[in-house]
Amino acid sequence: MQDPRFFVHETAEVHDDAVIGAGTKIWNWTKVRENVTIGSNCIIGQCGYIDTGVVMGDECKVQNGVSVYQGVRLGHQVFVGPNVTFTNDLFPRAHSADWQVVGTRIEDGASIGANATIICGVNLGAHCMVAAAAVVTRDVPAHALVMGQPARIVDYVTVAGKRLHHDVDGPLPGAAQLA
């Protein structure tokens, strides 16, 4: 029976012990594993996969075709574009006796463009923006705009995502400019 506090499409699979916040929508052909916590008013697009132990804050939007693997933590109001790839293993092998999950943290308000790849172990700062198809191999500071393979800082953005056209070799703009 459907829980009236949130919506799960009839083709989605949500483990019984997953905690789903009020107002959240989980669309078709998406799987949510055990020990997952998804905040309120989130949208999880179709054909997604939310792995064991993932924690997602309130008002996140995870577009179609995204797998959020074990070790990934999303803050509040995080946007994850279609087909973004998260990794969780620095030394991937088909079989490894000493396999360890390497965590990745995405801070509040971060935005990740379509088809970007986020290598495990990095932190994406609050309100940063990762351009479509970027490959993020190291931490991204708050409000930074990164693009390329590997991703590099090209500018800084406001909370609303507007570019500041800031000289990236100079100091980070003051908080008043970022609001």
PDB file of C-alpha atoms in Angstrom:
ATOM      1  CA  MET A   1       0.000   0.000   0.000  1.00  0.00           C
ATOM      2  CA  GLN A   2       1.221   3.495  -0.893  1.00  0.00           C
ATOM      3  CA  ASP A   3       2.271   5.699   2.051  1.00  0.00           C
ATOM      4  CA  PRO A   4       0.287   8.958   1.700  1.00  0.00           C
ATOM      5  CA  ARG A   5       3.207  11.093   2.943  1.00  0.00           C
ATOM      6  CA  PHE A   6       5.304  10.446  -0.188  1.00  0.00           C
ATOM      7  CA  PHE A   7       4.910   9.023  -3.716  1.00  0.00           C
ATOM      8  CA  VAL A   8       6.552   5.869  -5.050  1.00  0.00           C
ATOM      9  CA  HIS A   9       5.767   4.870  -8.638  1.00  0.00           C
ATOM     10  CA  GLU A  10       4.338   1.348  -8.938  1.00  0.00           C
ATOM     11  CA  THR A  11       7.449   0.116 -10.817  1.00  0.00           C
ATOM     12  CA  ALA A  12       9.924   1.512  -8.268  1.00  0.00           C
ATOM     13  CA  GLU A  13      11.397  -0.704  -5.536  1.00  0.00           C
ATOM     14  CA  VAL A  14      11.913   0.848  -2.111  1.00  0.00           C
ATOM     15  CA  HIS A  15      13.328  -1.291   0.712  1.00  0.00           C
ATOM     16  CA  ASP A  16      11.076  -1.522   3.766  1.00  0.00           C
ATOM     17  CA  ASP A  17      13.621   0.098   6.097  1.00  0.00           C
ATOM     18  CA  ALA A  18      14.394   3.081   3.846  1.00  0.00           C
ATOM     19  CA  VAL A  19      13.336   6.354   5.475  1.00  0.00           C
ATOM     20  CA  ILE A  20      11.562   8.616   2.981  1.00  0.00           C
ATOM     21  CA  GLY A  21      10.625  12.201   3.853  1.00  0.00           C
ATOM     22  CA  ALA A  22       7.199  13.752   3.353  1.00  0.00           C
ATOM     23  CA  GLY A  23       6.467  15.079  -0.109  1.00  0.00           C
ATOM     24  CA  THR A  24       9.253  13.074  -1.800  1.00  0.00           C
ATOM     25  CA  LYS A  25       8.580  11.517  -5.210  1.00  0.00           C
ATOM     26  CA  ILE A  26      10.362   8.375  -6.460  1.00  0.00           C
ATOM     27  CA  TRP A  27       9.684   7.709 -10.122  1.00  0.00           C
ATOM     28  CA  ASN A  28       9.497   4.627 -12.331  1.00  0.00           C
ATOM     29  CA  TRP A  29      12.108   1.869 -12.429  1.00  0.00           C
ATOM     30  CA  THR A  30      14.106   3.341  -9.556  1.00  0.00           C
ATOM     31  CA  LYS A  31      15.528   1.180  -6.766  1.00  0.00           C
ATOM     32  CA  VAL A  32      16.123   2.435  -3.219  1.00  0.00           C
ATOM     33  CA  ARG A  33      18.173   0.017  -1.065  1.00  0.00           C
ATOM     34  CA  GLU A  34      18.257  -0.663   2.671  1.00  0.00           C
ATOM     35  CA  ASN A  35      19.455   1.856   5.271  1.00  0.00           C
ATOM     36  CA  VAL A  36      18.792   4.815   2.955  1.00  0.00           C
ATOM     37  CA  THR A  37      17.558   8.147   4.265  1.00  0.00           C
ATOM     38  CA  ILE A  38      15.941  10.538   1.789  1.00  0.00           C
ATOM     39  CA  GLY A  39      14.770  13.915   3.064  1.00  0.00           C
ATOM     40  CA  SER A  40      11.516  15.762   2.472  1.00  0.00           C
ATOM     41  CA  ASN A  41      10.334  17.107  -0.875  1.00  0.00           C
ATOM     42  CA  CYS A  42      12.982  15.321  -2.946  1.00  0.00           C
ATOM     43  CA  ILE A  43      12.515  14.116  -6.516  1.00  0.00           C
ATOM     44  CA  ILE A  44      14.272  10.938  -7.643  1.00  0.00           C
ATOM     45  CA  GLY A  45      13.937  10.527 -11.432  1.00  0.00           C
ATOM     46  CA  GLN A  46      13.297   7.372 -13.382  1.00  0.00           C
ATOM     47  CA  CYS A  47      15.793   4.529 -13.756  1.00  0.00           C
ATOM     48  CA  GLY A  48      17.775   5.598 -10.692  1.00  0.00           C
ATOM     49  CA  TYR A  49      19.582   3.594  -8.051  1.00  0.00           C
ATOM     50  CA  ILE A  50      20.069   4.731  -4.465  1.00  0.00           C
ATOM     51  CA  ASP A  51      22.551   2.361  -2.789  1.00  0.00           C
ATOM     52  CA  THR A  52      22.783   1.074   0.759  1.00  0.00           C
ATOM     53  CA  GLY A  53      23.401   3.708   3.413  1.00  0.00           C
ATOM     54  CA  VAL A  54      23.043   6.776   1.180  1.00  0.00           C
ATOM     55  CA  VAL A  55      21.873   9.901   3.007  1.00  0.00           C
ATOM     56  CA  MET A  56      20.128  12.666   1.072  1.00  0.00           C
ATOM     57  CA  GLY A  57      18.977  15.975   2.567  1.00  0.00           C
ATOM     58  CA  ASP A  58      15.729  17.835   1.953  1.00  0.00           C
ATOM     59  CA  GLU A  59      14.632  19.255  -1.421  1.00  0.00           C
ATOM     60  CA  CYS A  60      17.190  17.379  -3.525  1.00  0.00           C
ATOM     61  CA  LYS A  61      16.558  16.647  -7.185  1.00  0.00           C
ATOM     62  CA  VAL A  62      18.239  13.582  -8.682  1.00  0.00           C
ATOM     63  CA  GLN A  63      17.499  13.366 -12.404  1.00  0.00           C
ATOM     64  CA  ASN A  64      16.979  10.268 -14.568  1.00  0.00           C
ATOM     65  CA  GLY A  65      19.586   7.539 -14.844  1.00  0.00           C
ATOM     66  CA  VAL A  66      21.644   8.452 -11.771  1.00  0.00           C
ATOM     67  CA  SER A  67      23.173   5.868  -9.446  1.00  0.00           C
ATOM     68  CA  VAL A  68      24.029   7.275  -6.039  1.00  0.00           C
ATOM     69  CA  TYR A  69      26.392   4.674  -4.575  1.00  0.00           C
ATOM     70  CA  GLN A  70      27.206   3.699  -1.017  1.00  0.00           C
ATOM     71  CA  GLY A  71      29.370   6.332   0.663  1.00  0.00           C
ATOM     72  CA  VAL A  72      27.746   9.330  -1.034  1.00  0.00           C
ATOM     73  CA  ARG A  73      26.063  11.940   1.182  1.00  0.00           C
ATOM     74  CA  LEU A  74      24.000  14.718  -0.367  1.00  0.00           C
ATOM     75  CA  GLY A  75      23.213  17.866   1.610  1.00  0.00           C
ATOM     76  CA  HIS A  76      20.002  19.868   1.267  1.00  0.00           C
ATOM     77  CA  GLN A  77      18.850  21.299  -2.077  1.00  0.00           C
ATOM     78  CA  VAL A  78      21.437  19.401  -4.124  1.00  0.00           C
ATOM     79  CA  PHE A  79      20.784  19.076  -7.868  1.00  0.00           C
ATOM     80  CA  VAL A  80      22.160  16.013  -9.676  1.00  0.00           C
ATOM     81  CA  GLY A  81      21.693  16.145 -13.457  1.00  0.00           C
ATOM     82  CA  PRO A  82      20.820  13.224 -15.718  1.00  0.00           C
ATOM     83  CA  ASN A  83      23.300  10.354 -15.938  1.00  0.00           C
ATOM     84  CA  VAL A  84      25.751  11.770 -13.402  1.00  0.00           C
ATOM     85  CA  THR A  85      28.196   9.079 -12.280  1.00  0.00           C
ATOM     86  CA  PHE A  86      29.427   8.726  -8.709  1.00  0.00           C
ATOM     87  CA  THR A  87      32.231   6.269  -7.963  1.00  0.00           C
ATOM     88  CA  ASN A  88      32.942   4.746  -4.554  1.00  0.00           C
ATOM     89  CA  ASP A  89      36.128   2.720  -5.073  1.00  0.00           C
ATOM     90  CA  LEU A  90      39.596   4.163  -5.747  1.00  0.00           C
ATOM     91  CA  PHE A  91      40.964   0.819  -6.968  1.00  0.00           C
ATOM     92  CA  PRO A  92      38.073  -0.888  -8.791  1.00  0.00           C
ATOM     93  CA  ARG A  93      38.393  -4.596  -9.511  1.00  0.00           C
ATOM     94  CA  ALA A  94      35.826  -7.291 -10.268  1.00  0.00           C
ATOM     95  CA  HIS A  95      36.849  -8.951  -7.008  1.00  0.00           C
ATOM     96  CA  SER A  96      38.915  -7.524  -4.160  1.00  0.00           C
ATOM     97  CA  ALA A  97      39.161  -8.944  -0.650  1.00  0.00           C
ATOM     98  CA  ASP A  98      40.184  -5.555   0.780  1.00  0.00           C
ATOM     99  CA  TRP A  99      37.536  -3.417  -0.954  1.00  0.00           C
ATOM    100  CA  GLN A 100      36.625  -0.258   0.950  1.00  0.00           C
ATOM    101  CA  VAL A 101      33.939   2.309   0.278  1.00  0.00           C
ATOM    102  CA  VAL A 102      35.453   5.776  -0.149  1.00  0.00           C
ATOM    103  CA  GLY A 103      32.967   8.471   0.868  1.00  0.00           C
ATOM    104  CA  THR A 104      31.977  11.541  -1.105  1.00  0.00           C
ATOM    105  CA  ARG A 105      30.198  14.565   0.361  1.00  0.00           C
ATOM    106  CA  ILE A 106      28.062  16.987  -1.627  1.00  0.00           C
ATOM    107  CA  GLU A 107      27.306  20.110   0.443  1.00  0.00           C
ATOM    108  CA  ASP A 108      24.049  22.082   0.555  1.00  0.00           C
ATOM    109  CA  GLY A 109      22.975  23.753  -2.672  1.00  0.00           C
ATOM    110  CA  ALA A 110      25.611  22.131  -4.906  1.00  0.00           C
ATOM    111  CA  SER A 111      24.640  21.549  -8.535  1.00  0.00           C
ATOM    112  CA  ILE A 112      26.076  18.797 -10.750  1.00  0.00           C
ATOM    113  CA  GLY A 113      25.466  18.962 -14.510  1.00  0.00           C
ATOM    114  CA  ALA A 114      24.436  16.120 -16.811  1.00  0.00           C
ATOM    115  CA  ASN A 115      26.937  13.322 -17.457  1.00  0.00           C
ATOM    116  CA  ALA A 116      29.479  14.614 -14.937  1.00  0.00           C
ATOM    117  CA  THR A 117      31.657  12.051 -13.157  1.00  0.00           C
ATOM    118  CA  ILE A 118      32.454  12.523  -9.473  1.00  0.00           C
ATOM    119  CA  ILE A 119      35.464  10.460  -8.355  1.00  0.00           C
ATOM    120  CA  CYS A 120      35.051   9.138  -4.815  1.00  0.00           C
ATOM    121  CA  GLY A 121      36.694  10.828  -1.877  1.00  0.00           C
ATOM    122  CA  VAL A 122      36.046  14.396  -2.987  1.00  0.00           C
ATOM    123  CA  ASN A 123      33.914  17.028  -1.315  1.00  0.00           C
ATOM    124  CA  LEU A 124      31.818  19.437  -3.339  1.00  0.00           C
ATOM    125  CA  GLY A 125      31.393  22.688  -1.427  1.00  0.00           C
ATOM    126  CA  ALA A 126      28.138  24.496  -0.736  1.00  0.00           C
ATOM    127  CA  HIS A 127      26.528  26.085  -3.790  1.00  0.00           C
ATOM    128  CA  CYS A 128      29.317  25.010  -6.122  1.00  0.00           C
ATOM    129  CA  MET A 129      28.456  24.181  -9.720  1.00  0.00           C
ATOM    130  CA  VAL A 130      29.906  21.299 -11.709  1.00  0.00           C
ATOM    131  CA  ALA A 131      29.460  21.778 -15.462  1.00  0.00           C
ATOM    132  CA  ALA A 132      27.980  19.068 -17.669  1.00  0.00           C
ATOM    133  CA  ALA A 133      30.434  16.277 -18.566  1.00  0.00           C
ATOM    134  CA  ALA A 134      33.088  17.475 -16.090  1.00  0.00           C
ATOM    135  CA  VAL A 135      35.263  14.887 -14.347  1.00  0.00           C
ATOM    136  CA  VAL A 136      35.797  15.937 -10.735  1.00  0.00           C
ATOM    137  CA  THR A 137      38.991  14.438  -9.295  1.00  0.00           C
ATOM    138  CA  ARG A 138      39.578  16.744  -6.310  1.00  0.00           C
ATOM    139  CA  ASP A 139      37.657  18.870  -3.807  1.00  0.00           C
ATOM    140  CA  VAL A 140      35.639  21.798  -5.147  1.00  0.00           C
ATOM    141  CA  PRO A 141      35.384  24.857  -2.870  1.00  0.00           C
ATOM    142  CA  ALA A 142      32.088  26.523  -2.012  1.00  0.00           C
ATOM    143  CA  HIS A 143      30.636  28.613  -4.866  1.00  0.00           C
ATOM    144  CA  ALA A 144      33.263  27.457  -7.394  1.00  0.00           C
ATOM    145  CA  LEU A 145      32.256  26.747 -10.994  1.00  0.00           C
ATOM    146  CA  VAL A 146      34.284  23.842 -12.374  1.00  0.00           C
ATOM    147  CA  MET A 147      34.402  22.349 -15.847  1.00  0.00           C
ATOM    148  CA  GLY A 148      36.573  20.125 -18.009  1.00  0.00           C
ATOM    149  CA  GLN A 149      38.374  16.798 -17.713  1.00  0.00           C
ATOM    150  CA  PRO A 150      39.811  16.972 -15.143  1.00  0.00           C
ATOM    151  CA  ALA A 151      37.579  19.709 -13.751  1.00  0.00           C
ATOM    152  CA  ARG A 152      39.187  23.070 -13.026  1.00  0.00           C
ATOM    153  CA  ILE A 153      37.834  26.233 -11.419  1.00  0.00           C
ATOM    154  CA  VAL A 154      36.825  28.715 -14.117  1.00  0.00           C
ATOM    155  CA  ASP A 155      34.716  31.132 -12.069  1.00  0.00           C
ATOM    156  CA  TYR A 156      32.581  31.439  -8.964  1.00  0.00           C
ATOM    157  CA  VAL A 157      28.791  31.515  -8.702  1.00  0.00           C
ATOM    158  CA  THR A 158      26.163  33.031  -6.428  1.00  0.00           C
ATOM    159  CA  VAL A 159      23.672  30.966  -4.421  1.00  0.00           C
ATOM    160  CA  ALA A 160      21.364  31.322  -7.438  1.00  0.00           C
ATOM    161  CA  GLY A 161      24.058  29.901  -9.750  1.00  0.00           C
ATOM    162  CA  LYS A 162      24.897  33.162 -11.549  1.00  0.00           C
ATOM    163  CA  ARG A 163      28.528  33.537 -12.630  1.00  0.00           C
ATOM    164  CA  LEU A 164      30.568  36.260 -10.952  1.00  0.00           C
ATOM    165  CA  HIS A 165      33.223  36.484 -13.722  1.00  0.00           C
ATOM    166  CA  HIS A 166      35.717  36.572 -10.916  1.00  0.00           C
ATOM    167  CA  ASP A 167      39.467  36.464 -11.449  1.00  0.00           C
ATOM    168  CA  VAL A 168      40.135  32.882 -10.341  1.00  0.00           C
ATOM    169  CA  ASP A 169      43.713  33.744  -9.359  1.00  0.00           C
ATOM    170  CA  GLY A 170      42.477  36.337  -6.864  1.00  0.00           C
ATOM    171  CA  PRO A 171      40.786  35.885  -3.496  1.00  0.00           C
ATOM    172  CA  LEU A 172      37.349  34.295  -3.117  1.00  0.00           C
ATOM    173  CA  PRO A 173      34.647  36.964  -3.262  1.00  0.00           C
ATOM    174  CA  GLY A 174      33.145  38.117   0.031  1.00  0.00           C
ATOM    175  CA  ALA A 175      29.947  36.570   1.331  1.00  0.00           C
ATOM    176  CA  ALA A 176      27.906  39.657   0.332  1.00  0.00           C
ATOM    177  CA  GLN A 177      28.698  39.032  -3.354  1.00  0.00           C
ATOM    178  CA  LEU A 178      27.624  35.388  -3.107  1.00  0.00           C
ATOM    179  CA  ALA A 179      24.172  35.929  -1.575  1.00  0.00           C
TER     180      ALA A 179
END
